[in-house]
Amino acid sequence: MAQGPGGGFGRRSLLQGAAAGSAALALPAISCASPAQARSGRPSADWGVQVGDVTTSSGLMWVRSDRPARMVVQTAATESFRNARSWRGPVIGAGTDFTGVTSLHGLPAGEQIHYRVLLADPDDPRRTGEPVTGTFRTAPTGRHSAGVRFHWSGDLAGQGWGINPDRGGYRIYEDMRRRNPDFFLCSGDNIYADSPIPERVTLPDGRIWRNVTTAEKAKVAETLAEFRGAFRYNLLDDNLRRFNAQVPTITQWDDHEVHNNWYPGQLLDDDRYTVKETDVLSARSLRAFSEYFPIRTLRPDRGGRVYRVVHHGPLLDVFVLDMRRYRNANSPGRQTDDPQGILGAEQLRWLKRELSRSHAVWKVIASDMPLGLVVPDGKTNFEAVAQGDPGAPLGRELQLAELLRHIKHDRVTGTVWLTTDVHYTAAQHYAPERAAFKDFEPFWEFVSGPLNAGGFQALKMDGTFGPEQPFIKAPDRANTSPAETPQYFGEIDIDGGSGELTVRLCQEGGKVLFSKVLQPGQVGQ
């Protein structure tokens, strides 16, 4: 997404013991340890905890320490931690910016898991800091279960709109937490490595937007330390840390983890940078990304990857794409043969294979870029799949056509596309009777975001795959602040009995703007 100039419904009750109401916003002077811990040399976990990629029986637990420490996780069925199970995690230190992940396995399906994370002195395990506690729910195994609820959105601290203490920080996370989702799908732009955070911004009406600031966010991220600082910045927000303690995440990345509209092999024409090679910058960002999120397949030192499928029981598989590391260069997109496209040949083969193997009722394809929206990159090039020509597929559209043809002919049912990226919210339906390319089954794509970034005007749609837009809400000018334009998140509810899927597009505060009910196995919804 191009930068601006500034750079529940009663499905089940909220968890007992979960924090209620808004807590005081954490400021950048977050302490590395309490005075008592500093005197005693006990490790501290002030940056909170995260749980990621939860399945029916497993999950990944993340923490950051203020010093070298042994990570220990305890899980139990109740808050009393009676008959707790202990997990001995790694010794974490400077090599990973004092972050660590412990893999949990053999967990009971469809159950509330209570956990606490302790950090122990590596030389004296009896010396531990205060435990950090939380809870999450594993995916169900039964077809007729309590169902699944999750949220998705993206774009955090974009265009210079950071943590504003005057409006309570990233308060959209508290809105989502109160609706008690089973997990949150973050569809990219977790940071804006290319957007410094100023102390103050004057809004068009004369009001002042104030930001919490840090040294690392005073400039664009180029060094590993600066990328780490950009990921750490968001964890200064109390809303986000409280959300992370209760809601597991499935995280992907997009362009602003590195630089606006980047692609492999690109040399930046940006005077703010001394490092011009996006391959160098993306490698540093990917390392920091792997340190700050719990993702099962992402081990850069072992050739790991961001794209993956997360199995969430018989109702849902989530296919997480990476439209950054394998794409070709942004161009006018008029190629008649484009095997690399936006996914790369290997990722496309993987996606077709895994979709065909999936037995889940619903197959959510988490796409960090929209399909039918024309996203420009400069005057002549295009950033996403569509390039504005409504005729037969060209350029990156060829890969999408191949995928949609495969879904139809291999009889893959229940696909729904979710995306973020464009900083507004919309519902988009694609159908062959309206399309230039007709060899596919109708499907829906839903757009939501940003979480805390500038709002942007609606983009044009490309007619190649026959889209229509029954709902859209977008500002009428570029880079409107979160104080001027609502921030957005999407919600999916899958009924455990009928398998019916309900999509809701919501804005900050919880108001539902649009909803759509989809039936399992039906074509042409």
Short mmCIF file of C-alpha atoms in Angstrom, two decimals:
data_model
loop_
_atom_site.label_atom_id
_atom_site.label_comp_id
_atom_site.label_asym_id
_atom_site.label_seq_id
_atom_site.Cartn_x
_atom_site.Cartn_y
_atom_site.Cartn_z
CA MET A 1 0.00 0.00 0.00
CA ALA A 2 1.40 3.39 -0.94
CA GLN A 3 2.40 5.56 1.98
CA GLY A 4 0.95 8.93 2.84
CA PRO A 5 3.03 12.04 3.39
CA GLY A 6 3.53 11.20 7.07
CA GLY A 7 5.92 8.68 5.93
CA GLY A 8 -19.39 -10.16 21.18
CA PHE A 9 -22.36 -11.74 20.11
CA GLY A 10 -22.87 -14.01 23.10
CA ARG A 11 -21.39 -17.15 21.55
CA ARG A 12 -19.73 -17.88 24.83
CA SER A 13 -18.89 -15.82 27.87
CA LEU A 14 -15.58 -14.10 28.31
CA LEU A 15 -12.92 -16.03 30.15
CA GLN A 16 -13.02 -15.89 33.91
CA GLY A 17 -10.20 -13.78 35.21
CA ALA A 18 -9.56 -11.98 31.90
CA ALA A 19 -8.80 -8.32 32.32
CA ALA A 20 -11.85 -6.09 32.01
CA GLY A 21 -11.91 -2.49 30.95
CA SER A 22 -9.02 -0.39 29.74
CA ALA A 23 -5.80 -0.36 31.69
CA ALA A 24 -3.38 2.53 31.76
CA LEU A 25 -1.44 2.84 28.56
CA ALA A 26 2.15 1.69 28.74
CA LEU A 27 4.65 4.39 27.78
CA PRO A 28 8.03 3.90 26.12
CA ALA A 29 9.88 3.92 29.41
CA ILE A 30 8.78 0.33 29.97
CA SER A 31 10.98 -1.02 32.72
CA CYS A 32 13.33 -3.86 32.06
CA ALA A 33 12.64 -5.13 35.56
CA SER A 34 10.90 -4.06 38.71
CA PRO A 35 13.19 -2.57 41.41
CA ALA A 36 12.94 -5.79 43.41
CA GLN A 37 13.78 -7.91 40.41
CA ALA A 38 16.66 -5.63 39.43
CA ARG A 39 18.16 -5.94 42.91
CA SER A 40 17.68 -9.68 43.04
CA GLY A 41 18.80 -10.37 39.48
CA ARG A 42 15.53 -12.09 38.62
CA PRO A 43 14.50 -12.02 34.93
CA SER A 44 11.47 -9.99 33.90
CA ALA A 45 8.98 -10.44 31.02
CA ASP A 46 7.58 -6.93 30.68
CA TRP A 47 6.90 -7.37 26.94
CA GLY A 48 4.18 -9.91 27.62
CA VAL A 49 3.57 -13.27 25.99
CA GLN A 50 2.18 -14.52 22.69
CA VAL A 51 0.70 -17.82 21.55
CA GLY A 52 0.83 -18.75 17.88
CA ASP A 53 -0.33 -21.30 15.30
CA VAL A 54 -2.64 -23.17 17.69
CA THR A 55 -4.11 -26.47 16.45
CA THR A 56 -6.22 -29.19 18.11
CA SER A 57 -3.26 -30.37 20.19
CA SER A 58 -0.40 -27.88 19.90
CA GLY A 59 0.71 -24.28 20.02
CA LEU A 60 3.78 -22.10 20.28
CA MET A 61 4.48 -19.91 23.33
CA TRP A 62 6.59 -16.73 22.99
CA VAL A 63 8.19 -14.47 25.57
CA ARG A 64 10.90 -11.80 25.79
CA SER A 65 13.19 -11.44 28.78
CA ASP A 66 15.22 -8.46 29.98
CA ARG A 67 18.33 -10.66 30.39
CA PRO A 68 19.54 -14.22 29.73
CA ALA A 69 16.99 -16.65 31.17
CA ARG A 70 15.61 -20.16 30.94
CA MET A 71 12.05 -20.15 29.61
CA VAL A 72 9.63 -22.44 31.47
CA VAL A 73 5.95 -22.86 30.59
CA GLN A 74 3.28 -24.45 32.77
CA THR A 75 -0.17 -25.40 31.43
CA ALA A 76 -3.26 -26.58 33.27
CA ALA A 77 -7.01 -27.00 32.91
CA THR A 78 -7.78 -24.43 35.61
CA GLU A 79 -6.48 -21.13 36.93
CA SER A 80 -5.37 -22.86 40.12
CA PHE A 81 -2.75 -24.75 38.06
CA ARG A 82 -3.49 -27.93 39.92
CA ASN A 83 -1.85 -30.89 38.16
CA ALA A 84 0.04 -28.48 35.93
CA ARG A 85 2.22 -29.74 33.13
CA SER A 86 5.66 -28.16 32.75
CA TRP A 87 7.53 -27.42 29.53
CA ARG A 88 11.26 -26.70 29.69
CA GLY A 89 11.98 -24.14 27.02
CA PRO A 90 15.22 -22.70 25.68
CA VAL A 91 17.78 -20.50 27.36
CA ILE A 92 17.21 -17.16 25.67
CA GLY A 93 19.80 -14.46 25.22
CA ALA A 94 21.20 -11.71 23.05
CA GLY A 95 21.39 -13.88 19.93
CA THR A 96 17.58 -13.71 19.59
CA ASP A 97 17.16 -10.29 21.22
CA PHE A 98 16.20 -12.15 24.42
CA THR A 99 13.13 -13.69 22.81
CA GLY A 100 12.27 -17.38 22.94
CA VAL A 101 9.62 -19.85 21.82
CA THR A 102 8.53 -23.11 23.44
CA SER A 103 6.53 -25.69 21.51
CA LEU A 104 3.53 -27.13 23.35
CA HIS A 105 2.18 -30.47 22.17
CA GLY A 106 -0.21 -33.16 23.34
CA LEU A 107 -2.75 -30.60 24.52
CA PRO A 108 -6.43 -31.58 24.89
CA ALA A 109 -8.59 -30.56 21.91
CA GLY A 110 -11.33 -27.97 22.21
CA GLU A 111 -10.33 -27.00 25.74
CA GLN A 112 -9.41 -23.81 27.53
CA ILE A 113 -5.72 -23.95 28.37
CA HIS A 114 -4.41 -21.85 31.25
CA TYR A 115 -0.72 -21.10 31.17
CA ARG A 116 2.00 -19.24 32.96
CA VAL A 117 5.44 -18.42 31.67
CA LEU A 118 8.38 -18.17 34.04
CA LEU A 119 11.86 -16.88 33.35
CA ALA A 120 14.57 -18.44 35.48
CA ASP A 121 18.18 -17.51 36.07
CA PRO A 122 20.13 -19.99 33.88
CA ASP A 123 22.65 -20.54 36.69
CA ASP A 124 20.08 -20.85 39.47
CA PRO A 125 16.66 -22.18 38.34
CA ARG A 126 15.19 -21.30 41.75
CA ARG A 127 15.59 -17.59 40.96
CA THR A 128 12.56 -16.79 38.77
CA GLY A 129 10.79 -13.58 37.92
CA GLU A 130 7.10 -12.96 38.31
CA PRO A 131 5.12 -15.36 36.10
CA VAL A 132 3.15 -14.01 33.16
CA THR A 133 -0.22 -15.72 32.87
CA GLY A 134 -2.82 -16.12 30.17
CA THR A 135 -5.18 -18.51 28.49
CA PHE A 136 -6.12 -19.79 25.04
CA ARG A 137 -8.44 -22.36 23.49
CA THR A 138 -7.29 -25.28 21.36
CA ALA A 139 -9.16 -26.15 18.17
CA PRO A 140 -12.04 -28.63 18.40
CA THR A 141 -11.85 -32.13 16.93
CA GLY A 142 -15.55 -32.91 16.66
CA ARG A 143 -17.48 -31.89 13.54
CA HIS A 144 -20.38 -30.83 15.76
CA SER A 145 -18.60 -28.66 18.29
CA ALA A 146 -18.93 -25.21 19.80
CA GLY A 147 -17.71 -23.79 16.51
CA VAL A 148 -14.90 -21.39 15.70
CA ARG A 149 -14.64 -17.63 15.90
CA PHE A 150 -11.67 -15.63 14.65
CA HIS A 151 -10.78 -12.10 13.63
CA TRP A 152 -8.51 -10.71 10.95
CA SER A 153 -6.98 -7.34 10.11
CA GLY A 154 -3.54 -5.79 9.61
CA ASP A 155 -1.53 -2.57 9.15
CA LEU A 156 -0.20 -1.38 12.50
CA ALA A 157 1.58 1.94 13.23
CA GLY A 158 1.49 2.95 9.59
CA GLN A 159 2.10 6.33 7.96
CA GLY A 160 3.47 7.72 11.23
CA TRP A 161 0.30 7.05 13.27
CA GLY A 162 1.72 5.27 16.29
CA ILE A 163 0.65 4.66 19.88
CA ASN A 164 -1.36 7.74 20.87
CA PRO A 165 -1.85 7.93 24.67
CA ASP A 166 -4.56 10.58 24.28
CA ARG A 167 -6.92 8.09 22.61
CA GLY A 168 -5.89 5.05 24.64
CA GLY A 169 -3.34 3.53 22.28
CA TYR A 170 -4.29 0.64 20.02
CA ARG A 171 -7.78 0.39 21.45
CA ILE A 172 -9.09 -1.75 18.58
CA TYR A 173 -7.31 -4.69 20.22
CA GLU A 174 -9.49 -4.28 23.29
CA ASP A 175 -12.58 -4.25 21.05
CA MET A 176 -11.49 -7.56 19.53
CA ARG A 177 -10.44 -9.13 22.83
CA ARG A 178 -13.88 -8.49 24.32
CA ARG A 179 -15.44 -10.52 21.50
CA ASN A 180 -13.33 -13.48 22.62
CA PRO A 181 -12.07 -14.96 19.34
CA ASP A 182 -10.31 -18.31 19.21
CA PHE A 183 -7.47 -16.67 17.29
CA PHE A 184 -6.45 -13.57 15.35
CA LEU A 185 -5.15 -13.64 11.78
CA CYS A 186 -2.80 -10.71 11.21
CA SER A 187 -2.62 -10.30 7.44
CA GLY A 188 0.61 -8.35 7.22
CA ASP A 189 2.22 -4.96 7.78
CA ASN A 190 2.78 -5.80 11.43
CA ILE A 191 5.28 -2.94 11.42
CA TYR A 192 6.07 -0.03 9.14
CA ALA A 193 9.82 -0.34 8.91
CA ASP A 194 9.84 2.50 6.37
CA SER A 195 7.66 4.91 8.41
CA PRO A 196 9.30 6.70 11.33
CA ILE A 197 7.08 7.69 14.26
CA PRO A 198 7.22 11.44 14.99
CA GLU A 199 6.33 12.87 18.38
CA ARG A 200 3.52 15.07 17.04
CA VAL A 201 1.39 15.42 13.91
CA THR A 202 -0.99 18.32 13.27
CA LEU A 203 -4.34 17.09 11.90
CA PRO A 204 -6.29 19.03 9.24
CA ASP A 205 -8.64 20.49 11.88
CA GLY A 206 -5.75 21.72 13.99
CA ARG A 207 -5.81 18.98 16.60
CA ILE A 208 -2.50 17.44 17.63
CA TRP A 209 -1.86 13.72 17.34
CA ARG A 210 0.76 12.67 19.90
CA ASN A 211 2.83 9.51 19.53
CA VAL A 212 4.77 7.39 21.95
CA THR A 213 8.24 7.33 20.38
CA THR A 214 11.41 5.28 20.63
CA ALA A 215 14.95 5.72 19.30
CA GLU A 216 14.57 2.84 16.82
CA LYS A 217 11.39 4.34 15.34
CA ALA A 218 12.97 7.76 14.80
CA LYS A 219 14.25 6.63 11.39
CA VAL A 220 13.65 3.96 8.78
CA ALA A 221 14.80 0.47 9.78
CA GLU A 222 18.02 -0.69 8.16
CA THR A 223 20.01 -2.55 10.82
CA LEU A 224 18.90 -5.70 12.60
CA ALA A 225 18.66 -3.69 15.83
CA GLU A 226 16.34 -1.17 14.16
CA PHE A 227 14.09 -3.91 12.78
CA ARG A 228 13.95 -5.52 16.21
CA GLY A 229 13.07 -2.15 17.70
CA ALA A 230 10.25 -1.69 15.20
CA PHE A 231 8.68 -5.01 16.18
CA ARG A 232 9.22 -4.24 19.85
CA TYR A 233 7.56 -0.81 19.54
CA ASN A 234 4.04 -2.24 19.22
CA LEU A 235 4.48 -4.24 22.43
CA LEU A 236 4.63 -0.98 24.37
CA ASP A 237 0.85 -0.87 23.98
CA ASP A 238 -1.05 -2.32 26.92
CA ASN A 239 -4.08 -3.22 24.79
CA LEU A 240 -1.95 -5.35 22.49
CA ARG A 241 -0.13 -7.13 25.33
CA ARG A 242 -3.44 -7.91 27.06
CA PHE A 243 -4.86 -9.15 23.75
CA ASN A 244 -1.81 -11.36 23.15
CA ALA A 245 -2.21 -12.97 26.55
CA GLN A 246 -5.71 -14.17 25.65
CA VAL A 247 -5.87 -14.52 21.85
CA PRO A 248 -3.49 -16.72 19.81
CA THR A 249 -2.21 -15.32 16.53
CA ILE A 250 -1.61 -16.55 13.00
CA THR A 251 0.81 -14.02 11.54
CA GLN A 252 1.92 -13.29 7.99
CA TRP A 253 3.92 -10.42 6.54
CA ASP A 254 3.67 -7.95 3.67
CA ASP A 255 5.68 -5.08 2.23
CA HIS A 256 6.03 -2.68 5.16
CA GLU A 257 7.93 -5.21 7.20
CA VAL A 258 10.71 -4.10 4.82
CA HIS A 259 9.80 -1.20 2.50
CA ASN A 260 6.73 -0.01 0.63
CA ASN A 261 6.00 -2.22 -2.41
CA TRP A 262 9.33 -4.09 -2.23
CA TYR A 263 10.20 -7.17 -4.29
CA PRO A 264 13.27 -9.45 -4.37
CA GLY A 265 16.29 -7.99 -6.11
CA GLN A 266 15.01 -4.42 -5.91
CA LEU A 267 17.44 -1.52 -5.38
CA LEU A 268 15.76 1.30 -3.51
CA ASP A 269 15.54 4.83 -4.86
CA ASP A 270 14.96 6.33 -1.41
CA ASP A 271 17.32 8.95 0.00
CA ARG A 272 16.48 7.96 3.58
CA TYR A 273 18.35 4.67 3.15
CA THR A 274 22.07 3.95 3.14
CA VAL A 275 21.30 0.25 2.57
CA LYS A 276 19.67 0.10 -0.87
CA GLU A 277 19.39 -3.67 -1.42
CA THR A 278 15.95 -4.98 -0.43
CA ASP A 279 17.41 -8.50 -0.25
CA VAL A 280 19.66 -7.35 2.60
CA LEU A 281 16.88 -5.45 4.34
CA SER A 282 14.36 -8.29 3.95
CA ALA A 283 16.79 -10.83 5.42
CA ARG A 284 17.27 -8.64 8.49
CA SER A 285 13.55 -8.04 8.81
CA LEU A 286 12.75 -11.73 8.42
CA ARG A 287 15.15 -12.57 11.22
CA ALA A 288 13.52 -10.02 13.52
CA PHE A 289 10.07 -11.22 12.40
CA SER A 290 11.03 -14.79 13.34
CA GLU A 291 12.22 -13.60 16.74
CA TYR A 292 9.09 -11.60 17.57
CA PHE A 293 6.32 -13.96 16.45
CA PRO A 294 5.65 -17.62 17.25
CA ILE A 295 5.45 -19.26 13.81
CA ARG A 296 6.00 -22.98 13.36
CA THR A 297 7.71 -23.06 9.97
CA LEU A 298 9.71 -19.85 10.16
CA ARG A 299 13.37 -20.59 10.94
CA PRO A 300 15.48 -18.37 8.65
CA ASP A 301 18.67 -20.13 9.74
CA ARG A 302 17.17 -23.42 8.49
CA GLY A 303 15.57 -22.21 5.28
CA GLY A 304 12.16 -21.77 6.88
CA ARG A 305 9.25 -19.97 5.29
CA VAL A 306 6.27 -17.78 6.15
CA TYR A 307 3.69 -19.58 3.97
CA ARG A 308 2.02 -22.51 5.70
CA VAL A 309 -1.33 -24.10 6.51
CA VAL A 310 -2.67 -24.04 10.09
CA HIS A 311 -5.20 -26.80 10.74
CA HIS A 312 -7.91 -25.64 13.14
CA GLY A 313 -9.91 -28.84 13.47
CA PRO A 314 -12.44 -30.29 11.01
CA LEU A 315 -14.18 -26.95 10.46
CA LEU A 316 -11.27 -24.83 9.27
CA ASP A 317 -7.88 -24.79 7.58
CA VAL A 318 -6.07 -21.45 7.23
CA PHE A 319 -3.71 -21.16 4.24
CA VAL A 320 -1.23 -18.37 4.95
CA LEU A 321 0.39 -16.99 1.79
CA ASP A 322 3.62 -15.08 1.24
CA MET A 323 3.24 -12.69 -1.68
CA ARG A 324 6.59 -11.00 -1.03
CA ARG A 325 9.61 -13.30 -1.10
CA TYR A 326 8.75 -15.19 -4.29
CA ARG A 327 7.20 -12.54 -6.55
CA ASN A 328 8.69 -11.13 -9.69
CA ALA A 329 9.41 -7.41 -10.10
CA ASN A 330 6.48 -5.02 -10.11
CA SER A 331 5.68 -4.14 -13.72
CA PRO A 332 2.81 -3.08 -16.02
CA GLY A 333 1.64 -6.71 -15.72
CA ARG A 334 0.92 -7.41 -19.36
CA GLN A 335 2.97 -10.61 -19.73
CA THR A 336 1.29 -13.46 -21.61
CA ASP A 337 3.47 -15.99 -19.77
CA ASP A 338 4.36 -15.43 -16.12
CA PRO A 339 5.23 -18.64 -14.21
CA GLN A 340 6.78 -16.79 -11.26
CA GLY A 341 3.93 -14.37 -10.74
CA ILE A 342 3.28 -13.20 -7.20
CA LEU A 343 3.55 -16.55 -5.42
CA GLY A 344 6.43 -18.22 -7.21
CA ALA A 345 6.06 -21.62 -8.86
CA GLU A 346 6.89 -23.66 -5.74
CA GLN A 347 4.42 -21.89 -3.46
CA LEU A 348 1.68 -22.21 -6.08
CA ARG A 349 2.29 -25.97 -6.34
CA TRP A 350 2.19 -26.21 -2.54
CA LEU A 351 -1.07 -24.26 -2.33
CA LYS A 352 -2.83 -26.38 -4.96
CA ARG A 353 -1.62 -29.58 -3.31
CA GLU A 354 -2.62 -28.57 0.21
CA LEU A 355 -6.02 -27.26 -0.84
CA SER A 356 -6.73 -30.61 -2.53
CA ARG A 357 -5.61 -32.51 0.56
CA SER A 358 -7.73 -30.46 2.95
CA HIS A 359 -10.82 -32.10 4.44
CA ALA A 360 -11.85 -29.02 6.39
CA VAL A 361 -15.34 -27.64 5.82
CA TRP A 362 -13.89 -24.17 5.19
CA LYS A 363 -10.58 -23.29 3.60
CA VAL A 364 -9.64 -19.69 4.36
CA ILE A 365 -6.92 -18.35 2.09
CA ALA A 366 -5.10 -15.56 3.92
CA SER A 367 -3.80 -13.33 1.16
CA ASP A 368 -1.60 -10.40 2.11
CA MET A 369 -2.62 -8.66 -1.14
CA PRO A 370 -6.10 -8.29 -2.67
CA LEU A 371 -7.04 -10.12 -5.87
CA GLY A 372 -9.25 -7.82 -7.91
CA LEU A 373 -8.28 -4.38 -6.61
CA VAL A 374 -5.89 -2.40 -8.80
CA VAL A 375 -3.01 -1.41 -6.49
CA PRO A 376 -0.60 0.89 -8.33
CA ASP A 377 3.16 1.14 -7.79
CA GLY A 378 4.12 4.44 -9.35
CA LYS A 379 2.67 5.59 -12.67
CA THR A 380 3.02 2.45 -14.79
CA ASN A 381 3.62 -0.55 -12.51
CA PHE A 382 1.29 -2.55 -10.31
CA GLU A 383 1.80 -3.97 -6.85
CA ALA A 384 -0.79 -6.73 -6.45
CA VAL A 385 -2.40 -9.25 -8.84
CA ALA A 386 -4.71 -7.01 -10.90
CA GLN A 387 -3.37 -4.48 -13.42
CA GLY A 388 -6.51 -2.72 -14.61
CA ASP A 389 -7.02 -4.60 -17.89
CA PRO A 390 -10.49 -6.22 -17.66
CA GLY A 391 -9.76 -8.74 -20.41
CA ALA A 392 -8.14 -12.19 -20.35
CA PRO A 393 -5.60 -12.89 -17.58
CA LEU A 394 -2.18 -11.30 -18.02
CA GLY A 395 0.90 -11.05 -15.81
CA ARG A 396 0.29 -12.17 -12.24
CA GLU A 397 -3.38 -12.83 -13.06
CA LEU A 398 -2.21 -15.95 -14.89
CA GLN A 399 -1.25 -17.60 -11.58
CA LEU A 400 -4.59 -16.73 -10.05
CA ALA A 401 -6.40 -18.14 -13.08
CA GLU A 402 -4.39 -21.37 -12.77
CA LEU A 403 -5.25 -21.63 -9.06
CA LEU A 404 -8.97 -20.91 -9.56
CA ARG A 405 -9.12 -23.44 -12.39
CA HIS A 406 -7.52 -26.04 -10.12
CA ILE A 407 -9.99 -25.33 -7.31
CA LYS A 408 -12.88 -25.86 -9.72
CA HIS A 409 -11.66 -28.99 -11.49
CA ASP A 410 -10.31 -30.67 -8.34
CA ARG A 411 -13.64 -29.93 -6.64
CA VAL A 412 -12.16 -28.02 -3.72
CA THR A 413 -15.10 -26.59 -1.77
CA GLY A 414 -15.42 -23.93 0.92
CA THR A 415 -12.72 -21.45 -0.15
CA VAL A 416 -12.95 -17.91 1.22
CA TRP A 417 -10.28 -15.25 0.64
CA LEU A 418 -9.35 -12.77 3.40
CA THR A 419 -7.06 -9.79 2.90
CA THR A 420 -6.08 -6.41 4.34
CA ASP A 421 -3.43 -4.09 2.78
CA VAL A 422 -5.56 -1.29 1.25
CA HIS A 423 -6.61 0.47 4.49
CA TYR A 424 -10.38 0.25 4.13
CA THR A 425 -13.02 -2.47 4.36
CA ALA A 426 -15.06 -4.14 1.61
CA ALA A 427 -16.87 -7.30 0.51
CA GLN A 428 -16.10 -8.54 -3.02
CA HIS A 429 -17.80 -11.37 -4.90
CA TYR A 430 -16.29 -12.95 -8.02
CA ALA A 431 -18.40 -14.86 -10.57
CA PRO A 432 -17.62 -16.33 -14.03
CA GLU A 433 -20.77 -14.94 -15.67
CA ARG A 434 -19.37 -11.42 -15.12
CA ALA A 435 -15.77 -12.32 -15.94
CA ALA A 436 -13.45 -12.37 -18.95
CA PHE A 437 -11.91 -15.57 -17.52
CA LYS A 438 -14.74 -18.03 -16.84
CA ASP A 439 -13.19 -21.35 -15.80
CA PHE A 440 -13.75 -21.02 -12.04
CA GLU A 441 -16.42 -21.30 -9.38
CA PRO A 442 -17.79 -18.15 -7.69
CA PHE A 443 -16.08 -17.09 -4.48
CA TRP A 444 -15.91 -14.26 -1.94
CA GLU A 445 -13.01 -12.02 -0.92
CA PHE A 446 -13.35 -9.89 2.21
CA VAL A 447 -11.14 -6.89 2.99
CA SER A 448 -10.53 -5.37 6.42
CA GLY A 449 -8.05 -2.99 8.05
CA PRO A 450 -6.17 -1.00 9.12
CA LEU A 451 -5.63 -1.65 12.81
CA ASN A 452 -3.79 1.62 13.45
CA ALA A 453 -2.65 3.34 10.27
CA GLY A 454 -3.76 5.88 7.71
CA GLY A 455 -7.04 5.40 5.86
CA PHE A 456 -7.00 5.53 2.04
CA GLN A 457 -9.53 5.99 -0.74
CA ALA A 458 -11.14 3.05 -2.51
CA LEU A 459 -9.28 1.53 -5.43
CA LYS A 460 -10.65 0.57 -8.83
CA MET A 461 -11.57 -3.05 -9.53
CA ASP A 462 -10.30 -5.17 -12.41
CA GLY A 463 -13.01 -7.06 -14.33
CA THR A 464 -10.93 -10.10 -15.36
CA PHE A 465 -12.47 -12.36 -12.69
CA GLY A 466 -15.89 -10.71 -12.61
CA PRO A 467 -15.92 -8.89 -9.27
CA GLU A 468 -18.73 -6.89 -7.80
CA GLN A 469 -18.65 -5.01 -4.53
CA PRO A 470 -21.85 -5.15 -2.45
CA PHE A 471 -20.20 -3.25 0.42
CA ILE A 472 -17.34 -0.79 0.82
CA LYS A 473 -16.40 1.82 3.40
CA ALA A 474 -13.38 4.02 2.72
CA PRO A 475 -12.36 7.63 3.39
CA ASP A 476 -12.51 10.23 0.63
CA ARG A 477 -8.90 11.39 0.98
CA ALA A 478 -5.48 9.83 1.49
CA ASN A 479 -3.87 9.09 4.84
CA THR A 480 -6.67 10.03 7.20
CA SER A 481 -5.57 9.44 10.78
CA PRO A 482 -7.19 6.91 13.13
CA ALA A 483 -8.68 9.92 14.92
CA GLU A 484 -10.57 10.85 11.73
CA THR A 485 -11.41 7.48 10.13
CA PRO A 486 -12.55 4.32 11.96
CA GLN A 487 -10.13 1.41 12.02
CA TYR A 488 -11.49 -1.96 10.89
CA PHE A 489 -11.37 -5.67 11.67
CA GLY A 490 -13.23 -8.66 10.28
CA GLU A 491 -14.89 -11.50 12.17
CA ILE A 492 -15.64 -15.05 11.08
CA ASP A 493 -18.03 -17.32 12.98
CA ILE A 494 -18.35 -20.97 11.91
CA ASP A 495 -21.26 -22.82 13.49
CA GLY A 496 -20.22 -26.19 14.89
CA GLY A 497 -23.54 -27.83 14.07
CA SER A 498 -24.49 -26.62 10.62
CA GLY A 499 -21.04 -25.55 9.42
CA GLU A 500 -22.56 -22.24 8.40
CA LEU A 501 -19.98 -19.43 8.10
CA THR A 502 -20.87 -15.85 8.99
CA VAL A 503 -18.60 -12.97 7.98
CA ARG A 504 -18.87 -9.63 9.74
CA LEU A 505 -16.99 -6.49 8.78
CA CYS A 506 -16.60 -4.37 11.90
CA GLN A 507 -15.18 -1.02 12.81
CA GLU A 508 -13.41 0.19 15.92
CA GLY A 509 -15.86 0.16 18.80
CA GLY A 510 -17.44 -3.10 17.60
CA LYS A 511 -20.12 -1.80 15.25
CA VAL A 512 -20.97 -4.35 12.52
CA LEU A 513 -21.00 -2.66 9.10
CA PHE A 514 -21.77 -5.66 6.88
CA SER A 515 -22.51 -9.34 7.34
CA LYS A 516 -22.82 -12.29 5.01
CA VAL A 517 -23.81 -15.90 5.73
CA LEU A 518 -22.24 -18.64 3.60
CA GLN A 519 -23.43 -22.25 3.51
CA PRO A 520 -20.91 -25.13 3.45
CA GLY A 521 -20.48 -26.88 0.12
CA GLN A 522 -22.63 -24.49 -1.88
CA VAL A 523 -21.47 -23.02 -5.18
CA GLY A 524 -22.29 -19.51 -6.37
CA GLN A 525 -22.97 -17.95 -2.99
#
